[in-house]
XYZ file of C-alpha atoms in Angstrom:
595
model
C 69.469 251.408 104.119
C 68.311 253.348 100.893
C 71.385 253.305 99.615
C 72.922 249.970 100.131
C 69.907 248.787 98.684
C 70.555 250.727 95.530
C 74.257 249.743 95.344
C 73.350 246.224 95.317
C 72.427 246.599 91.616
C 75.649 247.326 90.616
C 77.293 244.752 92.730
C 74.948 242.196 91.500
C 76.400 242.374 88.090
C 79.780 242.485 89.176
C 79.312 239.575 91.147
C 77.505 237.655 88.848
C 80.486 238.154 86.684
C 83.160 237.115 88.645
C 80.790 233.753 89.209
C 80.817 233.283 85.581
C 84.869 233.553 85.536
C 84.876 230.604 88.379
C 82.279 228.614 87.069
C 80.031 228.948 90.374
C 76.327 229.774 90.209
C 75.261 233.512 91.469
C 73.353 233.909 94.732
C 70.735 235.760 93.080
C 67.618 234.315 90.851
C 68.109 234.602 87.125
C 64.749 236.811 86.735
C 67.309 239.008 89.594
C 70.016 239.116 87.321
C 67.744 239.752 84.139
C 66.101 242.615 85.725
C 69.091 244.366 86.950
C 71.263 243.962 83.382
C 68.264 245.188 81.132
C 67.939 248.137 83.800
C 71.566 248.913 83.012
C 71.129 248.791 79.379
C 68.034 251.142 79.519
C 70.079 253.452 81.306
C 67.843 253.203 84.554
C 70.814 254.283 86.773
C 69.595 254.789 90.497
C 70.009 258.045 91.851
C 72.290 257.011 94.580
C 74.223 255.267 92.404
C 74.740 258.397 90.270
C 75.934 260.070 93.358
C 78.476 257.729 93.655
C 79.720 258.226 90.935
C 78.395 255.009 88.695
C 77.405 256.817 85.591
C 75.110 255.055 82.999
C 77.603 254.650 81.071
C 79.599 252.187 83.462
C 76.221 250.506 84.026
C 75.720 249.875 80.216
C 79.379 248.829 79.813
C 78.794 246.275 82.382
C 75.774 244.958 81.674
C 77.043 244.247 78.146
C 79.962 242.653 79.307
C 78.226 240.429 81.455
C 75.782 239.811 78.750
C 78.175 238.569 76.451
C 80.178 236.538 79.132
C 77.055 234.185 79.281
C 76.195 233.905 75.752
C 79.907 233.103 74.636
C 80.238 230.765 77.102
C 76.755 228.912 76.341
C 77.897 229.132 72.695
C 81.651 227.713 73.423
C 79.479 225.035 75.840
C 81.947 225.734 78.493
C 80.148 225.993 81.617
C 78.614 223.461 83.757
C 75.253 222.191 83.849
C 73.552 224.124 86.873
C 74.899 227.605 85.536
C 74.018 226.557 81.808
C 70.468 226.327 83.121
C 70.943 229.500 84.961
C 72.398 231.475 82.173
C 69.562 229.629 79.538
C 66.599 231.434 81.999
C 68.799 234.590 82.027
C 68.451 234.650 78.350
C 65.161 233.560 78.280
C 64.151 236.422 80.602
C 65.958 239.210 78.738
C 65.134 238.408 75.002
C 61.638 236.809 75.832
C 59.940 238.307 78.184
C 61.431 241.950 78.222
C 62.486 241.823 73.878
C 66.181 242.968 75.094
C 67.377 243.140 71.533
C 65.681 246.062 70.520
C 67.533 248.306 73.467
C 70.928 246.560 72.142
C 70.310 248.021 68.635
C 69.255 250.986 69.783
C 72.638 251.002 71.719
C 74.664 250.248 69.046
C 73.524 253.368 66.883
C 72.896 255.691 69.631
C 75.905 255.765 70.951
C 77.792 256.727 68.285
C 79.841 259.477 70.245
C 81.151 256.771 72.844
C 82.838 254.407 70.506
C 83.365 252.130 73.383
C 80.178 251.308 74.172
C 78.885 251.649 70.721
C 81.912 248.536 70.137
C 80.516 246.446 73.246
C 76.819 246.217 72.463
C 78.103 245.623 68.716
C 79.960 243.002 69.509
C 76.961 241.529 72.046
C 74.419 241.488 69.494
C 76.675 239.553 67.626
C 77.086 237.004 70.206
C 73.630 236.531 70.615
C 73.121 235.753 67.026
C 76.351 233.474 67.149
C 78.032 235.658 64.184
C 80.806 235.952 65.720
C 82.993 238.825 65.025
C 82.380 239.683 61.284
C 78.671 239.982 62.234
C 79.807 243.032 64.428
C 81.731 244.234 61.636
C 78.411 244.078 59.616
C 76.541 245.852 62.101
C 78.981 248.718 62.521
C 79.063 249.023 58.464
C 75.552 249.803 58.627
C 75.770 252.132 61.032
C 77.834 254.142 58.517
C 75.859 253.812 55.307
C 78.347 256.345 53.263
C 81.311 253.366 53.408
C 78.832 251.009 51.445
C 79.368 252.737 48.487
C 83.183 252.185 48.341
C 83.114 248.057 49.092
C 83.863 246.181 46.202
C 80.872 244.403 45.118
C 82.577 240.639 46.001
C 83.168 241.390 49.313
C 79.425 243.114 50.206
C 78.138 239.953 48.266
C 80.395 237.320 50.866
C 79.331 239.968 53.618
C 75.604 239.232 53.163
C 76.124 235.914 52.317
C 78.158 235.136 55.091
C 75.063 236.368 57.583
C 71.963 235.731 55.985
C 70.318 233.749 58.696
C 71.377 235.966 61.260
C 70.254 238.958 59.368
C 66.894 237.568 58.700
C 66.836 236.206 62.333
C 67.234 240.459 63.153
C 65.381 241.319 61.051
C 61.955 239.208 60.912
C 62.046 239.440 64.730
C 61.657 243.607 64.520
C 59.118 243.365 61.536
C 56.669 240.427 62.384
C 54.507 238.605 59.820
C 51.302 237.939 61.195
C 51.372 238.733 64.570
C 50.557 242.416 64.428
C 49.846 242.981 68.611
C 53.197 242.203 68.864
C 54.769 245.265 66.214
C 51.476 247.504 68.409
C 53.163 247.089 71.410
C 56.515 246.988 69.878
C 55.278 250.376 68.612
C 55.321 251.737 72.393
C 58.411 250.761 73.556
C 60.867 253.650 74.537
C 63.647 253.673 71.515
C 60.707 252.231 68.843
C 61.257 255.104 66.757
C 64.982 255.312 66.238
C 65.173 251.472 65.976
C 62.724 251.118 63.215
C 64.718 253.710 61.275
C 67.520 251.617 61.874
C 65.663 248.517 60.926
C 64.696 250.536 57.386
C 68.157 251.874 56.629
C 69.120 247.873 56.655
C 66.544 246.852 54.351
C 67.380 249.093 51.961
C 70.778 248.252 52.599
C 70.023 244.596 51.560
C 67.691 245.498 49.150
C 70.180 247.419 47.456
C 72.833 244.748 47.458
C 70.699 242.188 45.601
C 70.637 244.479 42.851
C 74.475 245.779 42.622
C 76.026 242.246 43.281
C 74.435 241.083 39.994
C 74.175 237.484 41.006
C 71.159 235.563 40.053
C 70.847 233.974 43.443
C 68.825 236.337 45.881
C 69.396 235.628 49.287
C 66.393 235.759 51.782
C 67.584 238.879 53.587
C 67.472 240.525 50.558
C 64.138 240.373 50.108
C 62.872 240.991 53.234
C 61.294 244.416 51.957
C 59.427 242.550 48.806
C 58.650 239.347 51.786
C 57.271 241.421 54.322
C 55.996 244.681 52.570
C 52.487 244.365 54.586
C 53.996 244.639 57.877
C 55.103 247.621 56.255
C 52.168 248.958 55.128
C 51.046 248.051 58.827
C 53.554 249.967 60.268
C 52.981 252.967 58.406
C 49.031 252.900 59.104
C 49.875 252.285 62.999
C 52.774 254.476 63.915
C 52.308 257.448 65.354
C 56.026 258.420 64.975
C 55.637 260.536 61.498
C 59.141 260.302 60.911
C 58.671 256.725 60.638
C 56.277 256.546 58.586
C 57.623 259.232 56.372
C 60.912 256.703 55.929
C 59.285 253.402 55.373
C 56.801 254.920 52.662
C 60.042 256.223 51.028
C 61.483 252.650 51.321
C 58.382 250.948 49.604
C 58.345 253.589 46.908
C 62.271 253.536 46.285
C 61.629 249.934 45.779
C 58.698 250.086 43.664
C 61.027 252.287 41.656
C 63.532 250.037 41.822
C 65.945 252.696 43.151
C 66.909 251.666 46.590
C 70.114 252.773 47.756
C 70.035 255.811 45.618
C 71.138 258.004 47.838
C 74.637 256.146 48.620
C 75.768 257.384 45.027
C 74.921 254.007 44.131
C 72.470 255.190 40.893
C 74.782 254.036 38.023
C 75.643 250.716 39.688
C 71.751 249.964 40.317
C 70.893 250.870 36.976
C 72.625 248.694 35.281
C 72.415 245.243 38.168
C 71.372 242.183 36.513
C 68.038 241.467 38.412
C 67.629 238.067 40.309
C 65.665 235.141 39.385
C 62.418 235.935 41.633
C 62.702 239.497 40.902
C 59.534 239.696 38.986
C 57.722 237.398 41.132
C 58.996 239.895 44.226
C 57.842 242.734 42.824
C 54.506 241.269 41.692
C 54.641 239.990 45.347
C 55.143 243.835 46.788
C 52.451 244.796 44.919
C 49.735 242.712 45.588
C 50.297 243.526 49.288
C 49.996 247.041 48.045
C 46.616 246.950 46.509
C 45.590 244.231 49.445
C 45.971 246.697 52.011
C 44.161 249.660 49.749
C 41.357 247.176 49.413
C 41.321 246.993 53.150
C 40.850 250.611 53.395
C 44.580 251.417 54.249
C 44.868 254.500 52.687
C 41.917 255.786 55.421
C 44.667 254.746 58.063
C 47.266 256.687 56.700
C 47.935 260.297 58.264
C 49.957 262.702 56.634
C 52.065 265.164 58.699
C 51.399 268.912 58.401
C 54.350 269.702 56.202
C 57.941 271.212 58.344
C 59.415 274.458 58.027
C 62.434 276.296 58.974
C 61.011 276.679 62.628
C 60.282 272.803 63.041
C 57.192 270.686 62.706
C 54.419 272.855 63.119
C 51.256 271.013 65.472
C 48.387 272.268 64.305
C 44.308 271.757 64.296
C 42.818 270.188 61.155
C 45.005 269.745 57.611
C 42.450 271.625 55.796
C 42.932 274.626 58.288
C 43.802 277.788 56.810
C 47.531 278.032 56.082
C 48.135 274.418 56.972
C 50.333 271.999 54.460
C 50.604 268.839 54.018
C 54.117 267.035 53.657
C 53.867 266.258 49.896
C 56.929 263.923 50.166
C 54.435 261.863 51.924
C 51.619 262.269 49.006
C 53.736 261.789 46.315
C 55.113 258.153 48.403
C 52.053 257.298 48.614
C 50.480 257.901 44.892
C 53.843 256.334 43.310
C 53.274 253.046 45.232
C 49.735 252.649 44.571
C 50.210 253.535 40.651
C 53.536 251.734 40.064
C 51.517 248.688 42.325
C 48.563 248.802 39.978
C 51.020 249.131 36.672
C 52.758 245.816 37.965
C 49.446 244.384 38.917
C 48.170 245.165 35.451
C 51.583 243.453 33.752
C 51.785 240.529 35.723
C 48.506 239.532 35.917
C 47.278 239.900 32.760
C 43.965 238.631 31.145
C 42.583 237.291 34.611
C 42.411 241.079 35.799
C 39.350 243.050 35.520
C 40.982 245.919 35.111
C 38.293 248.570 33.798
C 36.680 248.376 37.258
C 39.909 247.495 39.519
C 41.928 250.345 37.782
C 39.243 252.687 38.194
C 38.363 251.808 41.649
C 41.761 252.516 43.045
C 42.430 255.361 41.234
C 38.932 256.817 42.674
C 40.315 255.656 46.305
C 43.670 257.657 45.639
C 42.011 261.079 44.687
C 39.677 260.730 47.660
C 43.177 260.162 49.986
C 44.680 263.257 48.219
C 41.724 265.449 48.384
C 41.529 264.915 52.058
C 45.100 266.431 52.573
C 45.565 268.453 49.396
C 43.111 271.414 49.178
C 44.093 272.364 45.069
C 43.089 269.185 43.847
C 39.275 269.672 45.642
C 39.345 272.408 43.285
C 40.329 271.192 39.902
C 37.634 270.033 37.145
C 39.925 268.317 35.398
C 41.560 265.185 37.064
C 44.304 265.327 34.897
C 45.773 267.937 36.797
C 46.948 265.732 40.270
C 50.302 264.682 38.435
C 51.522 268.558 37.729
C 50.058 270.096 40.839
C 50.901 267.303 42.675
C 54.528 266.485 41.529
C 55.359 269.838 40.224
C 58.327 270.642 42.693
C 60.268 266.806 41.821
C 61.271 266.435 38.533
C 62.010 262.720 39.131
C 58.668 261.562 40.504
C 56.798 263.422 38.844
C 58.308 261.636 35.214
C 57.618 258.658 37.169
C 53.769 259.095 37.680
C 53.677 260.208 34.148
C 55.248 256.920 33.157
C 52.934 254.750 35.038
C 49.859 256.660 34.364
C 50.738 256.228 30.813
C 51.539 252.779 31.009
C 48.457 252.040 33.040
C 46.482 253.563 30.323
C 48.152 251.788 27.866
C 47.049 248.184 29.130
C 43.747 249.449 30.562
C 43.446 250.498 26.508
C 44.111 247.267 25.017
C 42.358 244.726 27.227
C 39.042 247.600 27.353
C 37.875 246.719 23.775
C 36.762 250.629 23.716
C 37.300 252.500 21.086
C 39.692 255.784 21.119
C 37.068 258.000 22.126
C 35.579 256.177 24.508
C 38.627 255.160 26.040
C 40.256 258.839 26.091
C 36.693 259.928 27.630
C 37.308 257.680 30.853
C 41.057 258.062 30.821
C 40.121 261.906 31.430
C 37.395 260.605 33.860
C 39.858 258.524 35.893
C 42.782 261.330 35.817
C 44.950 259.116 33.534
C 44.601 260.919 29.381
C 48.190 260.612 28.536
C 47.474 263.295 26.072
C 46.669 265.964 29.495
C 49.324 264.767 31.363
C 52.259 265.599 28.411
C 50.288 269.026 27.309
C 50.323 270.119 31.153
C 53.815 269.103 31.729
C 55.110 271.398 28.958
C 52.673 274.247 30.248
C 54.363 273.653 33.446
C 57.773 274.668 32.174
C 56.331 277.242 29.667
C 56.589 275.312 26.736
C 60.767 275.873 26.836
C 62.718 272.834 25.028
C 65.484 273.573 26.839
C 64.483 271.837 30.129
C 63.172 269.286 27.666
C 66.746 268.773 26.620
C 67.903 269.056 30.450
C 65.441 265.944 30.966
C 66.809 264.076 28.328
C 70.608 264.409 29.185
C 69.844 263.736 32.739
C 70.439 260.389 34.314
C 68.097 261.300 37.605
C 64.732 260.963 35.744
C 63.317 258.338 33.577
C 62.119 260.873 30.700
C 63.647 259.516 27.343
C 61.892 256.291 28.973
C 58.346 258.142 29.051
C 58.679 260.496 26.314
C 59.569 257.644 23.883
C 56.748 255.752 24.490
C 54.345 258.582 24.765
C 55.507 259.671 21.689
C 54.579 256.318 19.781
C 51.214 256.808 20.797
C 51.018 260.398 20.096
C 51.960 259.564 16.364
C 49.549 256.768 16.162
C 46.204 258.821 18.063
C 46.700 262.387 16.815
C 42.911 262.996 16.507
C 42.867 262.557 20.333
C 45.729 264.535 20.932
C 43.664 267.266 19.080
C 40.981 267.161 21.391
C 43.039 266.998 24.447
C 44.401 270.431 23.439
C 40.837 271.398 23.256
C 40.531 271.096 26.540
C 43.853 273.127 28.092
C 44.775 277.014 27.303
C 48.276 278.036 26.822
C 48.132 280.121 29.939
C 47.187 276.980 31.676
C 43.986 277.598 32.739
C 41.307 274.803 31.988
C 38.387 274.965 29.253
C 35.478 273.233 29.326
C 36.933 269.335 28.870
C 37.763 268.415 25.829
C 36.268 264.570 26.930
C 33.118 266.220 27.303
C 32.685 266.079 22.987
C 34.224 263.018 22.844
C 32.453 261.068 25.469
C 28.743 263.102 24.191
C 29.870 261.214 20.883
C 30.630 257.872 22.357
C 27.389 257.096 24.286
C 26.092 254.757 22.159
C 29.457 252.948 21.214
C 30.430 251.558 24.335
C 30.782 247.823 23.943
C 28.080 246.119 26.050
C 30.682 243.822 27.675
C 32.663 246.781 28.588
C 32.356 247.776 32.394
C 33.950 250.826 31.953
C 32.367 253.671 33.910
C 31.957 255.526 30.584
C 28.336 256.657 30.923
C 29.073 257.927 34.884
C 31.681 259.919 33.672
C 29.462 261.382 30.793
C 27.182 262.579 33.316
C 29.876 264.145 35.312
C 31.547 265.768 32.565
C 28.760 266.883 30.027
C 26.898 268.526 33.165
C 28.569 271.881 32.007
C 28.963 271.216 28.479
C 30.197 274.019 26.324
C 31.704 273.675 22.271
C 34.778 272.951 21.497
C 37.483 275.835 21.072
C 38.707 275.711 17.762
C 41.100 278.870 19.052
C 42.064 276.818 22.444
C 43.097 274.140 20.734
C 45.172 275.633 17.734
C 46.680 278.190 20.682
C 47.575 274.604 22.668
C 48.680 272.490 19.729
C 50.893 274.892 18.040
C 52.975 275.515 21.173
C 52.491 272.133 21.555
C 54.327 271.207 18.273
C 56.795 273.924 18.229
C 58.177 273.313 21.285
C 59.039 269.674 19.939
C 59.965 270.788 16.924
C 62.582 273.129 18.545
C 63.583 270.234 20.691
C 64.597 268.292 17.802
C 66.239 270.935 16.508
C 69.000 271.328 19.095
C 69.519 267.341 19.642
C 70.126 266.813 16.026
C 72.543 270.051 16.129
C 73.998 268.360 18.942
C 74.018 264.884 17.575
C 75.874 266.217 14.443
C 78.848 267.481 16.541
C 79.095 264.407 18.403
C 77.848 266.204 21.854
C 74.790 264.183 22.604
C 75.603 262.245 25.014
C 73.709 259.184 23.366
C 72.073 257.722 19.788
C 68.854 259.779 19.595
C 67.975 258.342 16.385
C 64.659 256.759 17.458
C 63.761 260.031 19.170
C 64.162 262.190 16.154
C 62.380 259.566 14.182
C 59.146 260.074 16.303
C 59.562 264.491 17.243
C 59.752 264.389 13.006
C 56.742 262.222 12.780
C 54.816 264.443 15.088
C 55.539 267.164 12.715
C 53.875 265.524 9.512
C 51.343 264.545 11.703
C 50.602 268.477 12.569
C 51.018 269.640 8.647
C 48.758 266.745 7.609
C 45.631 268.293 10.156
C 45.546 271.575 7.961
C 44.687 273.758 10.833
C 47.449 275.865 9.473
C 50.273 276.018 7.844
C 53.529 274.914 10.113
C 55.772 277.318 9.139
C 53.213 280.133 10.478
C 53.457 278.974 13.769
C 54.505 281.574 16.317
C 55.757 281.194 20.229
C-alpha cells in the first residue's frame, strides 16, 4: 500500500499533464498538484520511487515541464475557464504560498552539469515572467559571467532593455524593500545561500552595464544596487551565511568605487563609461543608506569571519583568541564603504552638513568596529596607522582609503574654519592627517621610488589620482608636513605625536563656533607629552624628500625618451615644488641628503 501511495506522486504529474494536453480538469485539488510539483523541484524524491527507478532528476524534469505547460497556456489564454481557474490557484500556491521561484533559480545555476535540466527550469522561469525565450537566453548569459565581456555593448544595452521589468520583477522580489521578515525567513530557506550569490552576481551584472553602455538613460534594473542598498546592508547584518555576506559587502564597495564588473576584464571599458543622468543622485542615494544604517548601530551587527586558510574555514572560539584572524577582505569592505559613503556625503551635501561632529562620529564608530576584530590597531597610539596596517597587503584599496581620507580631510578643512594647526591636531585625533598617511605609505615600501613609479604606470590603482592632489596640499602646508615627520621614525616606529605640539599650541585658537573635538583630543594626546625630535623629523623628511626627488628623476628620464606612458607635466611641476619647498626650511642643505 506504501508504495502505490508513493507512486501516485509521480503519476499525479503525469496525469495532470496529459489533462492539460486535452483541455480537461485533473482529478486532484490544485494545492495536490502544487505540493507534489514543488516536491519534485526540491528534489524530495520518495524512497520507493527511487527504487523504481524515478531519479530526481526525472522528477525535476517533469515538474518543470508541467510547470511551464500551465503558465504558457494561461499566457497564450488557451485553455478553458474551469482549468484557467485551476491552473491560476496552482500558481498561486507555488509562487505565493511556498516562494517557488527561488528553487527555480537555484535550479537553473545548480545544475550546471545537466544541461538539460539547467535548459528546462531556464526556460520556466522565463515563462513565468512572460519573457519569452530571450529572457532564458538572459538568464543562461548570467550564469556564465566570462561571455559578458565579449558582447558588443549595443546588444547587452537591447538585452537589458528588452527585460527590464522582468528583471526588476526578479529581482525586487529576492531583495525586498521594507518588508524585512520576509528576506529573515527568506534567509532560512534551503538554497538561500547560493541564490543570493546568484542574485549579487546579477546586480553587478546590471550595475556594470549602466556604466559600459554609455547611454544617459539608466534603466531601473540598473540601479537596483544604488535603489535597494539597505536591504543590503540588512542582509549582510542578518545572514549567517559568511560567504554571503563576504560577496554583497564586496558588491557595495565595488560600487562605491565605482568598479563593478571589474573582474570580467571590463576595467578599461568602465573607466572611461559616460555616467547616467541620476548617477550622482544614486550614489548620494547609496550613501545615505550607508551612514543610515551606521547610525542605527549596523556596524555592531556585522560579524566578521575568522579569516580561511589552506585547510578551510577554521571555527573557532572568540576573534581575539590567540592565533585567530580576521578576514581582512571583510574589514577593508567595510572601512571603504563607510569612508567613500561619508566622502560622498560630505560632497553632496554640502553646507547643511555638520560635518566636524558627523565626520568624527563615524570615524570613532569605525575604529571601535576594527578594534573589535583587529588586535594591531588596539595597540597603536597613533590612529594614523589603520590605513597601512590595515590595507597593507592591497595596493588598490589601500590608495583608495588614502584618497578618501584625504579628501574627507580636505572638506572637513575648509567648512571647519580651524586653522592649520588646529585642524592637523584633530585630523591626527580622528586617524585622517594626510601628512601620516603619505609618510607611512612610503615607510611601508622602504622609501623605494621604484614602486612609486610601478603605482603611477599602473592602471589597477587610483595613485596619480591621490598623489596629485596630496601633493597640492603638501606644497601649500609644508610647516605641517614638518611636524608630521616629527612624529614617525624612518624605521617606522612611532614618536611621541607630532599633534601633541601642535594641538598644546592651538588650545586657545579654536574658533568658539567650531565643534571640533579639538580640546578632547588634546587631552588624549598631550597625556604623554614629550619635545619634538628635531633628529626624527630631519631623519623622516629627508627620506621623505629624496625619495620624491628620485621619483622625479626617473619619470622625467622616461618622459624625455618618450616611454612614459602619459604627460606627467603637472606631476613634475609639484615633486619640483616640493623640493624648493625642502631647500627653503634650511634644516640642511639638499644636496647633503643621504638614503
Amino acid at each position: 500500500n506504501n508504495i502505490n501511495s508513493n507512486n501516485k506522486h509521480f503519476k499525479c504529474l503525469t496525469d495532470a499533464y496529459r489533462c492539460f494536453l486535452s483541455g480537461s480538469r485533473p482529478d486532484r485539488s490544485a494545492a495536490d498538484v502544487a505540493a507534489v510539483m514543488f516536491g519534485g523541484l526540491c528534489g524530495l524524491v520518495p524512497v520507493q520511487l527511487r527504487e523504481e527507478r524515478c531519479t530526481e532528476a526525472e522528477m525535476i524534469c517533469i515538474s518543470v515541464t508541467l510547470l511551464e505547460k500551465i503558465t504558457s497556456s494561461l499566457t497564450a489564454q488557451s485553455l478553458p475557464v474551469q482549468l484557467t481557474l485551476y491552473s491560476e490557484e496552482v500558481l498561486r500556491v507555488l509562487f505565493g504560498d511556498m516562494n517557488l521561484m527561488e528553487q527555480l533559480v537555484s535550479v537553473t545555476y545548480c545544475s550546471a552539469e545537466d544541461q538539460i535540466i539547467s535548459h528546462l527550469a531556464a526556460k520556466c522561469a522565463s515563462a513565468v515572467f512572460a519573457g519569452g525565450s530571450l529572457l532564458c537566453s538572459v538568464l543562461c548569459l548570467i550564469s556564465h559571467f566570462d561571455c559578458m565581456c565579449f558582447l558588443p555593448l549595443g546588444i547587452l544595452g537591447k538585452l537589458v532593455d528588452t527585460f527590464d521589468c522582468s528583471l526588476c520583477a526578479l529581482c525586487l522580489k529576492l531583495l525586498p524593500e521594507k518588508n524585512e521578515d520576509c528576506l529573515d525567513s527568506f534567509a532560512h530557506s534551503r538554497h538561500w545561500g547560493t541564490t543570493i550569490c546568484l542574485l549579487l552576481d546579477l546586480l553587478e551584472v546590471l550595475s556594470a552595464s549602466s556604466l559600459i553602455c554609455g547611454t544617459r538613460v539608466c534603466l531601473k534594473s540598473q540601479r537596483i544596487t544604488h535603489i535597494r542598498s539597505a536591504a543590503l546592508l540588512h542582509m549582510i547584518s542578518c545572514s549567517s551565511e559568511g560567504f554571503v555576506k563576504k560577496r554583497a559587502l564586496l558588491l557595495l564597495k565595488r560600487t562605491v568605487l565605482q568598479k563593478v564588473g571589474e573582474d570580467w576584464a571590463l576595467g578599461e571599458v568602465l573607466s572611461s563609461g559616460l555616467k547616467y543622468e541620476n548617477f550622482s543622485s544614486d550614489m548620494s542615494m547609496l550613501a545615505q543608506s550607508v551612514l543610515t544604517a551606521v547610525d542605527n548601530n549596523w556596524l555592531h551587527s556585522v560579524q566578521v569571519e575568522p579569516a580561511a586558510f589552506f585547510g578551510g574555514t577554521r571555527h573557532t572560539k572568540m576573534m581575539g583568541d590567540e592565533g585567530q584572524k580576521p578576514d581582512c577582505v571583510m574589514l577593508r569592505a567595510v572601512s571603504l564603504i563607510l569612508l567613500k559613503s561619508i566622502e560622498l556625503h560630505i560632497q553632496t551635501a554640502g553646507a547643511k552638513v555638520d560635518s566636524a561632529t558627523e565626520v568624527y562620529g563615524y570615524l570613532q564608530r569605525l575604529w571601535g568596529f576594527l578594534k573589535r576584530y583587529c588586535t594591531q590597531l588596539t595597540e597603536v597610539t597613533h590612529l594614523c596607522c589603520w590605513i597601512s596596517l590595515l590595507f597593507g597587503e592591497q595596493d588598490d584599496d589601500m590608495m583608495e582609503a588614502a584618497k578618501a581620507a584625504l579628501s574627507i580631510f580636505l572638506n572637513h578643512r575648509l567648512r571647519s574654519g580651524l586653522d592649520d594647526g588646529a585642524a592637523f591636531a584633530a585630523a591626527c585625533a580622528s586617524g585622517c592627517n594626510p601628512h601620516c598617511h603619505f609618510v607611512l605609505l612610503l615607510q611601508s615600501i622602504s622609501f623605494d621610488h621604484s614602486i612609486l613609479l610601478d603605482f603611477l604606470i599602473s592602471v589597477e590603482t587610483c595613485f596619480l589620482e591621490y598623489v596629485l592632489r596630496y601633493l597640492k596640499y603638501l606644497r601649500d602646508n609644508w610647516q605641517s608636513f614638518i611636524a608630521a615627520c616629527g612624529g614617525i621614525s624612518v624605521s617606522g616606529s612611532l614618536t611621541a605625536s607630532s599633534a601633541d605640539v601642535v594641538a598644546r599650541s592651538a588650545l586657545e585658537r579654536k574658533p568658539e563656533d567650531s565643534s571640533l573635538p579639538v580640546l578632547q583630543c588634546d587631552q588624549t594626546l598631550c597625556a604623554n607629552m614629550a619635545p619634538l625630535s628635531e633628529q626624527v623629523t630631519f631623519e623622516t623628511l629627508t627620506k621623505t624628500v629624496f625619495c620624491l626627488s628620485e621619483l622625479r628623476v626617473v619619470v622625467t628620464r622616461l618622459h624625455t625618451k618618450k616611454l612614459f606612458p602619459y604627460n606627467p607635466s603637472s606631476l613634475l611641476k609639484l615633486l619640483a615644488q616640493v623640493e624648493n619647498s625642502y631647500k627653503q626650511s634650511h634644516l640642511q642643505p639638499f644636496n647633503k641628503c643621504r638614503r
